[in-house]
mmCIF file of C-alpha atoms in Angstrom:
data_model
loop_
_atom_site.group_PDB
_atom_site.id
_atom_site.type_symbol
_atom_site.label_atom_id
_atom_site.label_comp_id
_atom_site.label_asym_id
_atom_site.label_seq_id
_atom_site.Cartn_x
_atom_site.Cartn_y
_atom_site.Cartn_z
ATOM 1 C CA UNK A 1 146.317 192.265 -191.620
ATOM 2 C CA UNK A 2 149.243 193.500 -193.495
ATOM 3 C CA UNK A 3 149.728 196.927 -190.630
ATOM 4 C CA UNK A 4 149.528 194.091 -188.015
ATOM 5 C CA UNK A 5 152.482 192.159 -189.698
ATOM 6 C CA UNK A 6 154.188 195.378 -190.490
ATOM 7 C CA UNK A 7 154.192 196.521 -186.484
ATOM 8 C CA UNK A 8 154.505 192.970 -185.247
ATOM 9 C CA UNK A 9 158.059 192.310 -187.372
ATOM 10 C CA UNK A 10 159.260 196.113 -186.611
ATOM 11 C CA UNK A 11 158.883 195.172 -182.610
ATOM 12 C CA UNK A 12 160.335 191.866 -183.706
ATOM 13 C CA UNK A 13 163.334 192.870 -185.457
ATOM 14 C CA UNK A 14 164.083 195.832 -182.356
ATOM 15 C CA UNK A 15 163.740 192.289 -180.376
ATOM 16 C CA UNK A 16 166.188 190.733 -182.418
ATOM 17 C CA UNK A 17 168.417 193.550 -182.152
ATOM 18 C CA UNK A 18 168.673 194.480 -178.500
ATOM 19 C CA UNK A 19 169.222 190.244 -178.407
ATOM 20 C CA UNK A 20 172.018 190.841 -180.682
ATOM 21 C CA UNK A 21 173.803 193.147 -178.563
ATOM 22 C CA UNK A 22 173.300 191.436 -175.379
ATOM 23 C CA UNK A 23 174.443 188.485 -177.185
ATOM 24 C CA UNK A 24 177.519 189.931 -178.520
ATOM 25 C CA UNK A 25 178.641 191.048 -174.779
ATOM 26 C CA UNK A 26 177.549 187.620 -173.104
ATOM 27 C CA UNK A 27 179.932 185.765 -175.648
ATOM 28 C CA UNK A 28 182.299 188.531 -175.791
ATOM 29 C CA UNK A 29 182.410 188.713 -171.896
ATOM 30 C CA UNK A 30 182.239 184.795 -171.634
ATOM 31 C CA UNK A 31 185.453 184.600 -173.784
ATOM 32 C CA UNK A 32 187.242 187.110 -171.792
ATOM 33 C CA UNK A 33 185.924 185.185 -168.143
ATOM 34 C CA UNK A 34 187.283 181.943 -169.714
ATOM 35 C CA UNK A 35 190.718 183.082 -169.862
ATOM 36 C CA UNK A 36 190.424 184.075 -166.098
ATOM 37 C CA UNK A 37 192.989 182.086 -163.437
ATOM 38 C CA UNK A 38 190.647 179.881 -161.429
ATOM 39 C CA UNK A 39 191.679 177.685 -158.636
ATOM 40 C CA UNK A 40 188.368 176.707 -157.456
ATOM 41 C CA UNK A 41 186.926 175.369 -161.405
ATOM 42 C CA UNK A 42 183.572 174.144 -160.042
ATOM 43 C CA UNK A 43 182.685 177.727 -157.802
ATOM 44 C CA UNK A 44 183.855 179.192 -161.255
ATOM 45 C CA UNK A 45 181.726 177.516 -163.692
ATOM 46 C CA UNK A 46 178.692 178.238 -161.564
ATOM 47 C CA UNK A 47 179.648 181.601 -161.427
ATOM 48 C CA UNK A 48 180.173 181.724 -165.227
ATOM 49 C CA UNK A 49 176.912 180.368 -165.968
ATOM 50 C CA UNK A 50 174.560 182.416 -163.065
ATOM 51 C CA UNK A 51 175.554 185.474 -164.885
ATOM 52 C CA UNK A 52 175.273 183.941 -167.960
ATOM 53 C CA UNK A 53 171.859 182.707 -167.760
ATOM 54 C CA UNK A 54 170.796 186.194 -165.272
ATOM 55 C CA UNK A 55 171.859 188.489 -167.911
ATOM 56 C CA UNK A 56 169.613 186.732 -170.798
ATOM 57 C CA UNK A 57 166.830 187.030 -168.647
ATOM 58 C CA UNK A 58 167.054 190.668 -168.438
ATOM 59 C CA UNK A 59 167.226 190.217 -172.168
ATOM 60 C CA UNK A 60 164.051 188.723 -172.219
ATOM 61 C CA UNK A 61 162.563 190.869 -169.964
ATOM 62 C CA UNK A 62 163.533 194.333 -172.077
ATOM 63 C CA UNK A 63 162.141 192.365 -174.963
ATOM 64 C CA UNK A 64 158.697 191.808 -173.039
ATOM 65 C CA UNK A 65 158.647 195.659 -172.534
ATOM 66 C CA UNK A 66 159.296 196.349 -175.651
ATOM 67 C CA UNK A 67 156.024 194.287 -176.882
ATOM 68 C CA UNK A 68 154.282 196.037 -173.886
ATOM 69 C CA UNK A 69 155.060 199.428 -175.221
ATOM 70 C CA UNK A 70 154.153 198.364 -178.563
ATOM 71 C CA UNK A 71 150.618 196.930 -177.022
ATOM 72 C CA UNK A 72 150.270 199.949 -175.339
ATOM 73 C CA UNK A 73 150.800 202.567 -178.333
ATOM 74 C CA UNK A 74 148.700 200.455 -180.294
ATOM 75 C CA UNK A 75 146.051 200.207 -177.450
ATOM 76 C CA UNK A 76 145.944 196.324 -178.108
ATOM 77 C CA UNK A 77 144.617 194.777 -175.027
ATOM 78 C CA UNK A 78 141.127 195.881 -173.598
ATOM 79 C CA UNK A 79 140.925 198.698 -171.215
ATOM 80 C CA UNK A 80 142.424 198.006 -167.690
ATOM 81 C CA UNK A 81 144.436 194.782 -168.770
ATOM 82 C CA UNK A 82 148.055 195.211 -167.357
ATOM 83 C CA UNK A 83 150.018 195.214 -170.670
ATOM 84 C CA UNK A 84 152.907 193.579 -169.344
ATOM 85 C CA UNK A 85 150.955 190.562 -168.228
ATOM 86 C CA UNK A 86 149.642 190.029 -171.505
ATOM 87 C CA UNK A 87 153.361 190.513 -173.264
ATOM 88 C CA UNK A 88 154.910 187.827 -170.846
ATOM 89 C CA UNK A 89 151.773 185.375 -171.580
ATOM 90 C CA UNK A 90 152.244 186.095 -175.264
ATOM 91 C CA UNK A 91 156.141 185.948 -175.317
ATOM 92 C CA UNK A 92 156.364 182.900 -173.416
ATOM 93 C CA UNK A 93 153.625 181.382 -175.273
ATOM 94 C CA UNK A 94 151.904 180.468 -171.818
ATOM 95 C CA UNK A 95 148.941 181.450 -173.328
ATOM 96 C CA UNK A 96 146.778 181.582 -170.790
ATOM 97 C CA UNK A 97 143.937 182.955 -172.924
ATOM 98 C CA UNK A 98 142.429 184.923 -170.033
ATOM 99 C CA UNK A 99 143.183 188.072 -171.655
ATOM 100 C CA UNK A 100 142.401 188.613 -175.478
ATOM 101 C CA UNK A 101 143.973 191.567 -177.539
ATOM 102 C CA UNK A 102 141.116 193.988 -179.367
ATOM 103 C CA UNK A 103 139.673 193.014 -182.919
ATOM 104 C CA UNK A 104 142.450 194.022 -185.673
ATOM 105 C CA UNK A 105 145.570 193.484 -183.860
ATOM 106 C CA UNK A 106 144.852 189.139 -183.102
ATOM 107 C CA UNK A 107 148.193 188.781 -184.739
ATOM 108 C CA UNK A 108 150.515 190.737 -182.579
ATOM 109 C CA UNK A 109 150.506 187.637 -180.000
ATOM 110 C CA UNK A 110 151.125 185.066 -182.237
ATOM 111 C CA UNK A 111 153.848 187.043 -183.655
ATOM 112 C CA UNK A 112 155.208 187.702 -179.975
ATOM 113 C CA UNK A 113 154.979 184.105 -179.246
ATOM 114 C CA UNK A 114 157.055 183.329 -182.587
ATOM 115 C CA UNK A 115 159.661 185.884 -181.379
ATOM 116 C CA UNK A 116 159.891 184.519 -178.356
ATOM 117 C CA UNK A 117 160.508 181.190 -179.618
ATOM 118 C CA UNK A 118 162.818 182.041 -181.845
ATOM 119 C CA UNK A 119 165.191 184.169 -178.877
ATOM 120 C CA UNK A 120 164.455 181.563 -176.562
ATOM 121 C CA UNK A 121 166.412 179.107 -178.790
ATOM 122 C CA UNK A 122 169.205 181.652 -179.452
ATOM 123 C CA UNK A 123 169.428 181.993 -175.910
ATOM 124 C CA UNK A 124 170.072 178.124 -175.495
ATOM 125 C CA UNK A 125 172.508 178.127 -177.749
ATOM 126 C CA UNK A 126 174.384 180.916 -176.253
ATOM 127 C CA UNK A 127 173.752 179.167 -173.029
ATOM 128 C CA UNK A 128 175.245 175.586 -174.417
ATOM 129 C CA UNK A 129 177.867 177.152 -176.131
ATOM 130 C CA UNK A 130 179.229 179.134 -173.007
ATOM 131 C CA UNK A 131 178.794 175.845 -171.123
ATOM 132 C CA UNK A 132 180.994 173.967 -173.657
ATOM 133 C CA UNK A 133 183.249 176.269 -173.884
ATOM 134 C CA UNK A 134 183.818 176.525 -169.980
ATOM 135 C CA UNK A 135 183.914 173.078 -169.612
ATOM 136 C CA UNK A 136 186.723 172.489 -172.118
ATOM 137 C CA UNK A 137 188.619 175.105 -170.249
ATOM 138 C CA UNK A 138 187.954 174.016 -167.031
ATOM 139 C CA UNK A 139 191.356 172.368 -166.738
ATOM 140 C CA UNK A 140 193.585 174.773 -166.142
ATOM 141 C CA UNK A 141 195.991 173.542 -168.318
ATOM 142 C CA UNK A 142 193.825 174.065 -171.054
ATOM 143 C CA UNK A 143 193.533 170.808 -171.914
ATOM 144 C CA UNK A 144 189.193 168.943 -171.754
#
C-alpha cells in the first residue's frame, strides 16, 4: 500500500507541477491579453476565454498521459487494455468500471481521480478568475 501511495503522489505532484506552469502562462498571458485595444469587446472576450479554456484542456490531457505512462511502467491495467482509456476514466472520475487495474496497484485510480478533482477545480478558478477579470475590463475605459 505504502509503494502505491508513494508512485501515485510522485505522478500527482509532476501533475501539479506541469498545472503550475501552464497556469502561470494562462494568467500571465491573460493579464497581458487584457491590456490589449479591443473595439469589438464581445468577439474579444470569446476569444479570451476559447484559448483560455483550449489551453487547460491540453493541460489536462498531458496530465492524463502522464498517469498513462505511469500505468504503463507500472504495468497497472491487464494486458491489452488501452492505458489511456483507463487514465481518462480514472482522471475524470467517469468511472466506468469496465476496466479494473491489476491486484496491488487498486489505489493508483482513486488517487488519479483525487488529482483530477483537485486540477479540475484549479482550473475553474483560473477559468472564473480570467472571466472576471475580462469582464471588468471590458470597458475600454477601464472602468466595470
Amino acid at each position: 500500500m505504502m509503494r502505491q501511495l508513494l508512485l501515485g503522489g510522485m505522478v500527482s505532484l509532476g501533475n501539479i507541477a506541469i498545472h503550475a506552469v501552464v497556469m502561470a502562462a494562462v494568467v500571465g498571458t491573460a493579464r497581458h491579453a487584457l491590456k490589449w485595444d479591443r473595439r469589438q469587446s464581445h468577439i474579444w472576450l470569446a476569444a479570451v476565454m476559447v484559448a483560455t479554456v483550449g489551453v487547460l484542456m491540453v493541460a489536462h490531457v498531458a496530465e492524463v498521459m502522464t498517469w498513462s505512462l505511469a500505468y504503463a511502467v507500472l504495468d497497472v491495467v491487464p494486458a491489452g487494455t488501452d492505458v489511456v482509456y483507463f487514465a481518462f476514466v480514472n482522471y475524470t472520475t467517469l468511472g466506468y468500471g469496465d476496466v479494473v487495474p491489476v491486484e496491488g496497484w487498486r489505489l493508483l485510480g482513486p488517487m488519479a481521480a483525487m488529482n483530477g478533482v483537485l486540477l479540475f477545480g484549479w482550473s475553474t478558478a483560473v477559468i472564473f478568475e480570467v472571466l472576471r477579470q475580462a469582464m471588468r475590463r471590458r470597458d475600454p475605459t477601464g472602468e466595470p
